[in-house]
Amino acid sequence: MTGGDTSDADRLWVGIDLGTQSVKTIVATESGTIRSTGQHPLTSTRDAGRHEQNPTEWTDAAAAALAQALRELTDAERARIGGVSYCSTSGTVVALDAHGTPTTPGLMYDDSRGATFAPALRDAGADRWQKLGVAIQPSWALCRIAWLAAERLLPQGHRVAHQGDVLAAAMLGHAAPTDWTSALKSGYDVRAREWPAEVLATASIALSQLPDVVAPGTRIGETSAVWERASGLPQGTAVFAGLTDGCAAQLGAGALAPGDWHTVVGTTLVIKGVTPQPISDGSGAVYSHRAPHDDLWLPGGASNVGAGALTSLFPDADLSALDAPIGERTGAITPSYPLTCRGERFPFLSPDASGFTLLPTTGSDRYRLRPLDALRSRPLDEAVESIWTGIACVERLCFDVLAEQGAPLTGRFSSSGGGTRSATWNRMRATLLDRPIALPETAEGSLGMAILARWGAAQASSTSLALDHVASSMSRIRTVVEPDAARATRLADAYAAFRDALTQKGWI
């Protein structure tokens, strides 16, 4: 490992976030100072349910993003790099030949070609899935792997890799194992720590065609001379098995103690927490990753609702200019369910769910149910407030569902994502949740992976170092948002109306 003659306190740690639109890299110090960053775009091809990327572009873009970050370091600093880890999108897979060369495009996490295989895969492992508390969804990677096999794209000697596995192999110069968070949606049994042979057999998938699985943070090798020439990352840098992007953001926010929860308010809404036991609601809306540490679990889910509704409905609006006017509003709040596509995953599972808004009425009913597009005819500040409230109501309902399933909500709540740029919206969310929300300086997945690399190095050297301690020392809190008592009654009324509308629809 490079930097072997330096103390831990002098070392730098590298994180790579292999996403949908770009690859981001961070080089961070032990205390969480971001020494340098890099970014390189990725391109996708979408058509009628297909979503593909070129796997070669994953590794090329990662090398370019790393090179950008490493150019900002001195030779002495590069020599002090202690290790690297990586995260990637959950459920993205590709077929490889015996030499590790991709033979198919990367089938992205929302590619729907395997959807029809879901019922058979669900039935084949019914007992196993019930014990795990998961429900195989049409969007899971296992369905895409079954499609590859059915299309004869997995002949003997070929195998499956996840997006992060491809990057790891490029860094190492040989095949890499996967980690158990990336393997979950491919059908891996995270309780028994095994692939479900009885399920795979029904889809004509051999165990030898799936990667070995290790715990996130496991030291899986060192970077090669070829990767140093491509990226500038010194040969011999320790590589540690990574995580899915959602789990990486949780690490980046330092939400790793039991009872901690983290919400990402991006295009969609993603919630993950830490619990002593796996949490499931029985429908598949809530499922649990196995944590890297202390035999803990990372339950949560992802809603199709999110800040993307704002840009979809009001693409030209200056949302930052609306923060103060909305903060000064005192009238009744009319919530929306701002779902701009069809179907919901969390806090309830419904393929037929669609968006709506509740507009005020002078009749006996306080609100009338209208299509979401009706917001376009309302004053802009009122319409945006309605969407902000609706997303906050979805978040509150998610936590209500988690609490009903026994999840402890006793730790620190934190949040990241583009939606947290609004001070007024943050206060609305804190008020509806009736608890403070901590906002990290950054919760980038790449920082989460620098944290994992630091912890993984300690585990590899048999050093006793708690993951939550590493995360708290490297993840800094920018501010804490407190609930606003002046808004509490108005938001409580809006949430009650929101729940009533979902109940009338039969979705909860």
Coordinates of C-alpha atoms in Angstrom, one line a residue:
M1 CA 0.0 0.0 0.0
T2 CA 1.3 3.5 -0.8
G3 CA 2.0 5.8 2.1
G4 CA 3.2 2.9 4.3
D5 CA 5.8 5.1 6.0
T6 CA 3.4 7.8 7.1
S7 CA 1.1 7.9 10.1
D8 CA -2.6 7.4 9.7
A9 CA -3.2 11.1 10.6
D10 CA -1.2 12.1 7.5
R11 CA -3.0 9.9 5.0
L12 CA -5.4 10.9 2.3
W13 CA -8.4 8.8 1.3
V14 CA -10.0 8.5 -2.2
G15 CA -13.7 8.0 -2.9
I16 CA -15.3 7.4 -6.3
D17 CA -19.0 7.8 -7.0
L18 CA -20.0 6.1 -10.3
G19 CA -23.4 7.5 -11.0
T20 CA -25.9 7.8 -13.8
Q21 CA -24.9 11.2 -15.2
S22 CA -21.3 11.5 -14.1
V23 CA -18.4 10.0 -12.1
K24 CA -17.3 12.1 -9.1
T25 CA -14.2 11.7 -7.1
I26 CA -13.0 13.2 -3.8
V27 CA -9.6 13.1 -2.0
A28 CA -10.2 13.7 1.7
T29 CA -8.0 14.0 4.8
E30 CA -8.5 12.1 8.1
S31 CA -10.4 15.1 9.5
G32 CA -12.7 15.4 6.5
T33 CA -11.1 18.3 4.7
I34 CA -11.7 17.9 1.0
R35 CA -8.3 18.2 -0.6
S36 CA -9.4 17.9 -4.2
T37 CA -12.3 16.7 -6.4
G38 CA -12.9 15.6 -10.0
Q39 CA -15.8 14.9 -12.2
H40 CA -16.4 13.5 -15.7
P41 CA -19.8 13.0 -17.5
L42 CA -21.4 9.8 -18.5
T43 CA -23.9 9.3 -21.3
S44 CA -27.0 7.0 -21.5
T45 CA -29.1 5.6 -24.2
R46 CA -32.9 5.4 -23.4
D47 CA -35.6 3.9 -25.6
A48 CA -38.9 2.3 -24.8
G49 CA -38.0 0.9 -21.4
R50 CA -34.4 0.4 -22.2
H51 CA -31.7 2.3 -20.4
E52 CA -28.1 1.4 -21.3
Q53 CA -24.6 2.7 -20.8
N54 CA -21.3 1.7 -22.3
P55 CA -19.3 -0.1 -19.6
T56 CA -16.0 1.0 -21.1
E57 CA -17.2 4.6 -20.5
W58 CA -17.6 3.8 -16.8
T59 CA -13.9 3.0 -16.4
D60 CA -12.7 5.7 -18.8
A61 CA -14.8 8.4 -17.0
A62 CA -13.6 7.2 -13.6
A63 CA -10.0 7.4 -14.7
A64 CA -10.5 10.9 -16.1
A65 CA -12.3 12.1 -12.9
L66 CA -9.5 10.6 -10.7
A67 CA -6.8 12.3 -12.9
Q68 CA -8.5 15.6 -12.5
A69 CA -8.5 15.3 -8.7
L70 CA -5.0 14.0 -8.5
R71 CA -3.5 16.7 -10.6
E72 CA -4.3 19.1 -7.7
L73 CA -2.1 17.1 -5.3
T74 CA 1.7 17.3 -4.9
D75 CA 3.9 14.2 -5.4
A76 CA 4.2 14.0 -1.6
E77 CA 0.5 14.1 -1.2
R78 CA -0.1 11.3 -3.8
A79 CA 2.4 9.2 -1.9
R80 CA 0.3 9.6 1.2
I81 CA -2.9 8.1 -0.3
G82 CA -4.0 5.3 2.0
G83 CA -6.7 3.7 -0.1
V84 CA -9.7 4.0 -2.4
S85 CA -13.3 2.8 -2.4
Y86 CA -16.2 3.3 -4.8
C87 CA -20.0 3.3 -5.0
S88 CA -22.3 2.7 -8.0
T89 CA -25.9 2.7 -9.0
S90 CA -28.0 -0.1 -7.4
G91 CA -29.1 -2.8 -9.8
T92 CA -27.0 -2.0 -12.8
V93 CA -25.5 -5.1 -14.4
V94 CA -23.5 -6.2 -17.4
A95 CA -22.4 -9.6 -19.0
L96 CA -18.7 -10.3 -19.3
D97 CA -16.8 -13.0 -21.2
A98 CA -14.2 -15.3 -19.7
H99 CA -11.5 -12.5 -20.0
G100 CA -13.7 -9.9 -18.2
T101 CA -14.5 -8.0 -21.4
P102 CA -18.1 -6.7 -21.5
T103 CA -20.3 -8.5 -24.1
T104 CA -23.4 -6.4 -23.5
P105 CA -24.2 -2.8 -22.7
G106 CA -24.6 -2.0 -19.1
L107 CA -28.3 -2.6 -18.2
M108 CA -29.1 0.3 -15.9
Y109 CA -31.1 0.1 -12.7
D110 CA -34.4 1.2 -14.4
D111 CA -34.0 -0.9 -17.5
S112 CA -37.3 -2.8 -17.7
R113 CA -36.5 -5.7 -20.1
G114 CA -36.5 -8.2 -17.3
A115 CA -39.8 -7.1 -15.7
T116 CA -41.8 -10.1 -16.9
F117 CA -39.5 -12.5 -15.0
A118 CA -40.4 -11.0 -11.6
P119 CA -43.4 -13.3 -10.8
A120 CA -41.6 -16.5 -11.5
L121 CA -38.5 -15.4 -9.6
R122 CA -40.7 -14.3 -6.7
D123 CA -42.5 -17.7 -6.6
A124 CA -39.3 -19.7 -7.0
G125 CA -37.8 -18.3 -3.8
A126 CA -41.0 -17.5 -1.9
D127 CA -39.9 -19.0 1.5
R128 CA -36.4 -17.4 1.2
W129 CA -37.8 -14.0 0.3
Q130 CA -40.3 -14.1 3.2
K131 CA -37.5 -14.8 5.7
L132 CA -35.5 -12.0 4.2
G133 CA -38.4 -9.6 4.2
V134 CA -38.0 -8.6 0.6
A135 CA -40.2 -8.8 -2.4
I136 CA -38.6 -9.2 -5.8
Q137 CA -39.6 -6.2 -7.9
P138 CA -39.7 -6.0 -11.7
S139 CA -37.0 -3.3 -11.4
W140 CA -34.5 -5.5 -9.5
A141 CA -31.3 -6.6 -11.2
L142 CA -32.2 -10.3 -10.7
C143 CA -34.9 -9.8 -13.4
R144 CA -32.4 -8.3 -15.8
I145 CA -30.0 -11.2 -15.2
A146 CA -32.8 -13.7 -15.9
W147 CA -33.4 -11.7 -19.2
L148 CA -29.7 -12.0 -20.1
A149 CA -29.9 -15.8 -19.6
A150 CA -33.2 -16.1 -21.5
E151 CA -31.7 -14.1 -24.4
R152 CA -28.6 -16.4 -24.5
L153 CA -26.4 -13.6 -23.5
L154 CA -24.9 -15.6 -20.7
P155 CA -23.4 -18.7 -22.4
Q156 CA -21.1 -21.0 -20.5
G157 CA -18.0 -19.3 -19.3
H158 CA -19.6 -15.8 -19.3
R159 CA -20.6 -14.1 -16.0
V160 CA -22.5 -11.1 -14.5
A161 CA -20.9 -8.1 -12.9
H162 CA -22.4 -5.0 -11.3
Q163 CA -21.4 -1.5 -12.3
G164 CA -19.0 -1.1 -9.4
D165 CA -17.4 -4.5 -10.0
V166 CA -16.4 -3.4 -13.5
L167 CA -14.6 -0.4 -12.1
A168 CA -12.9 -2.4 -9.3
A169 CA -11.6 -4.9 -11.9
A170 CA -10.2 -2.1 -14.0
M171 CA -8.3 -0.7 -10.9
L172 CA -7.1 -4.1 -9.8
G173 CA -6.3 -5.5 -13.3
H174 CA -8.2 -8.7 -12.6
A175 CA -11.8 -9.9 -11.7
A176 CA -13.2 -8.3 -8.5
P177 CA -15.8 -9.6 -6.0
T178 CA -18.9 -7.6 -5.4
D179 CA -20.2 -6.3 -2.1
W180 CA -23.4 -7.4 -0.4
T181 CA -25.3 -4.1 -0.8
S182 CA -24.7 -4.3 -4.6
A183 CA -25.7 -8.0 -4.7
L184 CA -29.0 -7.6 -2.8
K185 CA -31.1 -6.7 -5.8
S186 CA -29.4 -9.5 -7.8
G187 CA -31.0 -11.9 -5.4
Y188 CA -28.2 -12.4 -2.9
D189 CA -29.4 -13.6 0.5
V190 CA -27.8 -11.1 2.9
R191 CA -28.9 -13.2 6.0
A192 CA -27.5 -16.5 4.9
R193 CA -24.7 -14.8 2.9
E194 CA -25.3 -17.0 -0.2
W195 CA -26.7 -16.8 -3.7
P196 CA -30.2 -18.5 -3.9
A197 CA -29.3 -21.6 -6.0
E198 CA -32.9 -22.8 -6.2
V199 CA -34.0 -19.5 -7.7
L200 CA -31.1 -19.2 -10.1
A201 CA -31.7 -22.7 -11.4
T202 CA -35.2 -21.8 -12.6
A203 CA -33.7 -19.0 -14.7
S204 CA -30.8 -21.2 -16.0
I205 CA -28.2 -19.1 -14.2
A206 CA -25.2 -21.0 -12.9
L207 CA -23.7 -20.0 -9.5
S208 CA -20.3 -19.7 -11.3
Q209 CA -21.8 -16.9 -13.4
L210 CA -22.2 -14.6 -10.4
P211 CA -19.5 -12.8 -8.5
D212 CA -18.1 -13.7 -5.1
V213 CA -19.6 -11.5 -2.4
V214 CA -17.7 -9.7 0.4
A215 CA -18.5 -7.2 3.1
P216 CA -18.3 -3.5 2.1
G217 CA -14.9 -2.2 3.2
T218 CA -13.1 -5.5 2.6
R219 CA -9.6 -5.1 1.2
I220 CA -9.8 -6.7 -2.2
G221 CA -6.3 -5.9 -3.6
E222 CA -4.2 -3.1 -4.9
T223 CA -4.2 -0.8 -8.0
S224 CA -2.2 -1.9 -11.0
A225 CA 0.4 -0.1 -13.1
V226 CA -2.1 0.1 -15.9
W227 CA -4.5 2.0 -13.7
E228 CA -1.8 4.3 -12.6
R229 CA -1.1 5.2 -16.2
A230 CA -4.8 5.8 -16.9
S231 CA -5.7 7.7 -13.7
G232 CA -2.6 8.8 -11.9
L233 CA -3.6 6.8 -8.8
P234 CA -0.3 5.3 -7.6
Q235 CA 0.3 1.6 -8.2
G236 CA -0.2 -0.4 -5.1
T237 CA -2.9 1.7 -3.6
A238 CA -5.2 -0.5 -1.5
V239 CA -8.7 -1.0 -3.0
F240 CA -11.7 -1.6 -0.6
A241 CA -15.0 -3.1 -1.7
G242 CA -17.7 -0.5 -2.0
L243 CA -21.4 0.1 -1.7
T244 CA -24.5 1.2 -3.6
D245 CA -24.9 4.9 -4.1
G246 CA -27.7 5.2 -1.6
C247 CA -25.7 3.6 1.2
A248 CA -22.7 5.7 0.3
A249 CA -24.7 8.9 0.8
Q250 CA -25.6 7.6 4.3
L251 CA -21.9 7.2 5.1
G252 CA -21.1 10.6 3.7
A253 CA -23.7 12.1 6.1
G254 CA -22.3 10.2 9.1
A255 CA -25.7 8.5 9.7
L256 CA -24.3 5.2 11.0
A257 CA -25.4 4.9 14.7
P258 CA -28.6 2.8 15.5
G259 CA -31.6 5.1 15.2
D260 CA -29.9 7.5 12.8
W261 CA -31.8 8.3 9.5
H262 CA -30.8 10.2 6.4
T263 CA -33.1 11.6 3.7
V264 CA -31.8 12.5 0.2
V265 CA -34.1 15.1 -1.4
G266 CA -33.1 14.8 -5.0
T267 CA -35.0 14.1 -8.1
T268 CA -36.6 11.3 -6.0
L269 CA -36.8 10.9 -2.2
V270 CA -34.5 8.3 -0.6
I271 CA -34.6 7.4 3.1
K272 CA -32.2 5.1 4.8
G273 CA -31.5 4.4 8.5
V274 CA -29.6 2.2 10.9
T275 CA -31.3 -0.6 13.0
P276 CA -30.3 -3.6 15.0
Q277 CA -32.6 -5.8 13.0
P278 CA -33.8 -5.8 9.4
I279 CA -37.0 -4.0 8.8
S280 CA -39.7 -5.0 6.2
D281 CA -43.3 -4.0 5.6
G282 CA -44.1 -7.2 3.8
S283 CA -44.8 -5.6 0.5
G284 CA -41.3 -4.8 -0.6
A285 CA -41.7 -1.0 -0.2
V286 CA -39.3 -1.2 2.7
Y287 CA -36.2 -3.5 2.5
S288 CA -32.9 -3.7 4.4
H289 CA -29.3 -3.7 3.3
R290 CA -26.8 -5.4 5.6
A291 CA -24.6 -2.8 7.1
P292 CA -20.8 -3.1 6.8
H293 CA -20.4 -2.8 10.6
D294 CA -21.5 -4.2 13.9
D295 CA -24.0 -6.7 12.5
L296 CA -26.4 -3.7 11.9
W297 CA -28.9 -3.2 9.1
L298 CA -29.7 -0.3 6.8
P299 CA -33.4 -0.3 6.1
G300 CA -35.3 2.2 4.0
G301 CA -36.8 2.8 0.6
A302 CA -37.1 5.2 -2.3
S303 CA -40.1 7.2 -3.4
N304 CA -40.7 8.3 -7.0
V305 CA -41.8 11.7 -5.6
G306 CA -39.1 14.3 -5.3
A307 CA -37.7 17.7 -6.3
G308 CA -38.0 16.6 -9.9
A309 CA -41.7 17.6 -9.8
L310 CA -40.6 21.2 -9.5
T311 CA -38.6 21.3 -12.6
S312 CA -41.2 19.2 -14.4
L313 CA -44.1 21.5 -13.7
F314 CA -42.2 24.8 -13.5
P315 CA -39.0 24.4 -15.6
D316 CA -38.4 28.2 -15.9
A317 CA -39.2 29.3 -12.4
D318 CA -36.5 30.9 -10.2
L319 CA -37.1 28.7 -7.1
S320 CA -34.5 30.4 -5.0
A321 CA -36.4 33.7 -5.3
L322 CA -39.5 32.0 -3.9
D323 CA -37.9 30.9 -0.7
A324 CA -38.7 34.2 1.2
P325 CA -42.2 34.8 -0.1
I326 CA -43.2 31.2 0.7
G327 CA -41.7 31.6 4.2
E328 CA -44.0 34.6 4.8
R329 CA -47.2 32.9 3.8
T330 CA -49.7 32.4 6.6
G331 CA -52.8 31.0 5.0
A332 CA -53.9 27.3 4.9
I333 CA -51.5 25.1 3.1
T334 CA -52.9 22.9 0.3
P335 CA -50.7 19.8 -0.2
S336 CA -50.1 17.9 -3.3
Y337 CA -48.9 14.4 -4.1
P338 CA -46.4 15.5 -6.7
L339 CA -45.8 12.3 -8.6
T340 CA -45.0 13.0 -12.2
C341 CA -44.8 9.4 -13.4
R342 CA -47.1 6.5 -12.9
G343 CA -46.4 4.1 -10.0
E344 CA -45.0 4.5 -6.4
R345 CA -42.4 2.4 -4.5
F346 CA -42.4 3.9 -1.0
P347 CA -44.0 4.6 1.4
F348 CA -46.5 2.4 -0.3
L349 CA -46.3 0.1 -3.3
S350 CA -48.8 0.9 -6.1
P351 CA -48.1 0.5 -9.9
D352 CA -51.1 2.6 -10.6
A353 CA -50.5 5.6 -8.3
S354 CA -50.5 9.0 -10.0
G355 CA -50.1 12.6 -8.8
F356 CA -52.8 14.9 -7.6
T357 CA -53.3 18.2 -5.7
L358 CA -55.8 19.3 -3.1
L359 CA -57.2 22.7 -3.9
P360 CA -59.2 24.8 -1.4
T361 CA -63.0 25.0 -1.8
T362 CA -65.8 27.0 -0.3
G363 CA -68.1 24.0 0.0
S364 CA -68.5 21.7 2.9
D365 CA -65.3 19.9 2.0
R366 CA -62.2 21.9 2.7
Y367 CA -60.3 20.6 -0.3
R368 CA -61.2 19.1 -3.7
L369 CA -59.0 16.5 -5.4
R370 CA -57.6 17.7 -8.8
P371 CA -55.0 16.5 -11.2
L372 CA -51.5 17.7 -10.4
D373 CA -51.4 19.8 -13.5
A374 CA -54.1 22.0 -11.9
L375 CA -51.2 23.7 -10.0
R376 CA -50.1 25.4 -13.2
S377 CA -53.1 27.7 -13.0
R378 CA -52.3 28.8 -9.3
P379 CA -50.0 31.6 -8.2
L380 CA -46.5 30.3 -8.4
D381 CA -45.6 30.8 -4.7
E382 CA -48.8 28.9 -3.7
A383 CA -48.1 26.1 -6.2
V384 CA -44.5 25.6 -5.1
E385 CA -45.5 25.6 -1.5
S386 CA -48.1 22.9 -2.3
I387 CA -45.3 20.7 -3.9
W388 CA -42.9 21.4 -1.0
T389 CA -45.6 20.4 1.5
G390 CA -46.5 17.3 -0.5
I391 CA -42.9 16.0 -0.6
A392 CA -42.6 16.8 3.2
C393 CA -45.9 14.8 3.7
V394 CA -44.4 11.8 1.8
E395 CA -41.3 12.0 3.9
R396 CA -43.4 12.0 7.1
L397 CA -45.5 9.1 5.9
C398 CA -42.3 7.1 5.2
F399 CA -41.2 7.6 8.7
D400 CA -44.7 6.7 10.0
V401 CA -44.5 3.4 8.0
L402 CA -41.0 2.7 9.4
A403 CA -42.1 3.3 12.9
E404 CA -45.1 1.0 12.5
Q405 CA -42.6 -1.8 11.5
G406 CA -40.6 -1.3 14.6
A407 CA -37.8 0.9 13.3
P408 CA -36.2 3.1 16.0
L409 CA -36.4 6.8 15.2
T410 CA -34.3 7.8 18.1
G411 CA -31.0 9.0 16.6
R412 CA -30.0 12.0 14.5
F413 CA -31.9 12.9 11.4
S414 CA -29.9 14.4 8.6
S415 CA -30.6 15.3 5.0
S416 CA -28.8 16.1 1.7
G417 CA -29.6 16.6 -1.9
G418 CA -30.6 19.6 -4.0
G419 CA -33.8 20.1 -2.1
T420 CA -32.0 21.1 1.0
R421 CA -30.8 24.4 -0.6
S422 CA -34.1 25.9 0.4
A423 CA -34.1 27.2 4.0
T424 CA -37.9 27.5 4.1
W425 CA -38.5 24.0 2.8
N426 CA -36.0 22.6 5.3
R427 CA -38.0 24.3 8.2
M428 CA -41.2 22.9 6.8
R429 CA -39.8 19.4 6.8
A430 CA -38.3 19.7 10.3
T431 CA -41.6 21.0 11.6
L432 CA -43.7 18.2 10.0
L433 CA -41.2 15.6 11.4
D434 CA -41.2 17.4 14.7
R435 CA -37.4 17.0 15.1
P436 CA -34.2 18.9 14.1
I437 CA -32.6 18.0 10.8
A438 CA -28.8 18.2 10.5
L439 CA -27.4 19.3 7.1
P440 CA -23.9 18.0 6.3
E441 CA -21.4 20.2 4.5
T442 CA -21.4 17.5 1.9
A443 CA -23.0 14.0 1.8
E444 CA -21.6 13.1 -1.6
G445 CA -21.3 9.4 -2.2
S446 CA -17.6 10.0 -3.0
L447 CA -17.0 11.3 0.5
G448 CA -18.9 8.2 1.9
M449 CA -16.4 6.0 0.0
A450 CA -13.4 7.9 1.3
I451 CA -14.8 7.2 4.7
L452 CA -15.3 3.5 3.9
A453 CA -11.7 3.3 2.6
R454 CA -10.4 4.8 5.8
W455 CA -12.4 2.3 7.9
G456 CA -11.5 -0.6 5.6
A457 CA -7.8 0.1 6.0
A458 CA -8.2 0.0 9.8
Q459 CA -10.0 -3.4 9.6
A460 CA -7.4 -4.8 7.3
S461 CA -4.7 -3.8 9.9
S462 CA -6.7 -5.2 12.8
T463 CA -7.1 -1.8 14.2
S464 CA -10.2 -1.2 16.4
L465 CA -11.9 1.7 14.7
A466 CA -15.7 2.1 14.7
L467 CA -17.2 3.1 11.3
D468 CA -19.5 5.7 12.9
H469 CA -16.5 7.2 14.6
V470 CA -14.6 7.5 11.3
A471 CA -17.7 8.9 9.6
S472 CA -18.3 11.5 12.4
S473 CA -14.7 12.6 12.2
M474 CA -14.8 13.0 8.4
S475 CA -18.4 14.2 7.8
R476 CA -19.0 17.8 9.0
I477 CA -22.4 19.3 9.8
R478 CA -23.1 22.6 8.2
T479 CA -26.1 23.6 10.2
V480 CA -29.0 22.1 12.1
V481 CA -32.6 23.1 11.2
E482 CA -35.1 23.4 14.0
P483 CA -38.9 22.9 13.8
D484 CA -40.9 26.1 13.5
A485 CA -43.7 26.2 16.0
A486 CA -45.5 28.9 14.0
R487 CA -46.0 26.5 11.1
A488 CA -46.9 23.4 13.1
T489 CA -50.7 23.6 13.0
R490 CA -50.9 24.5 9.4
L491 CA -48.6 21.6 8.4
A492 CA -50.4 19.1 10.6
D493 CA -53.7 20.0 9.0
A494 CA -52.1 19.6 5.5
Y495 CA -50.7 16.2 6.5
A496 CA -54.1 15.0 7.7
A497 CA -55.7 16.0 4.4
F498 CA -52.9 14.3 2.5
R499 CA -53.4 11.0 4.4
D500 CA -57.1 11.2 3.9
A501 CA -56.7 11.6 0.2
L502 CA -54.3 8.6 -0.1
T503 CA -56.8 6.5 2.0
Q504 CA -59.7 7.5 -0.3
K505 CA -57.6 6.4 -3.3
G506 CA -56.9 3.0 -1.6
W507 CA -53.2 3.4 -1.6
I508 CA -52.7 3.3 2.2

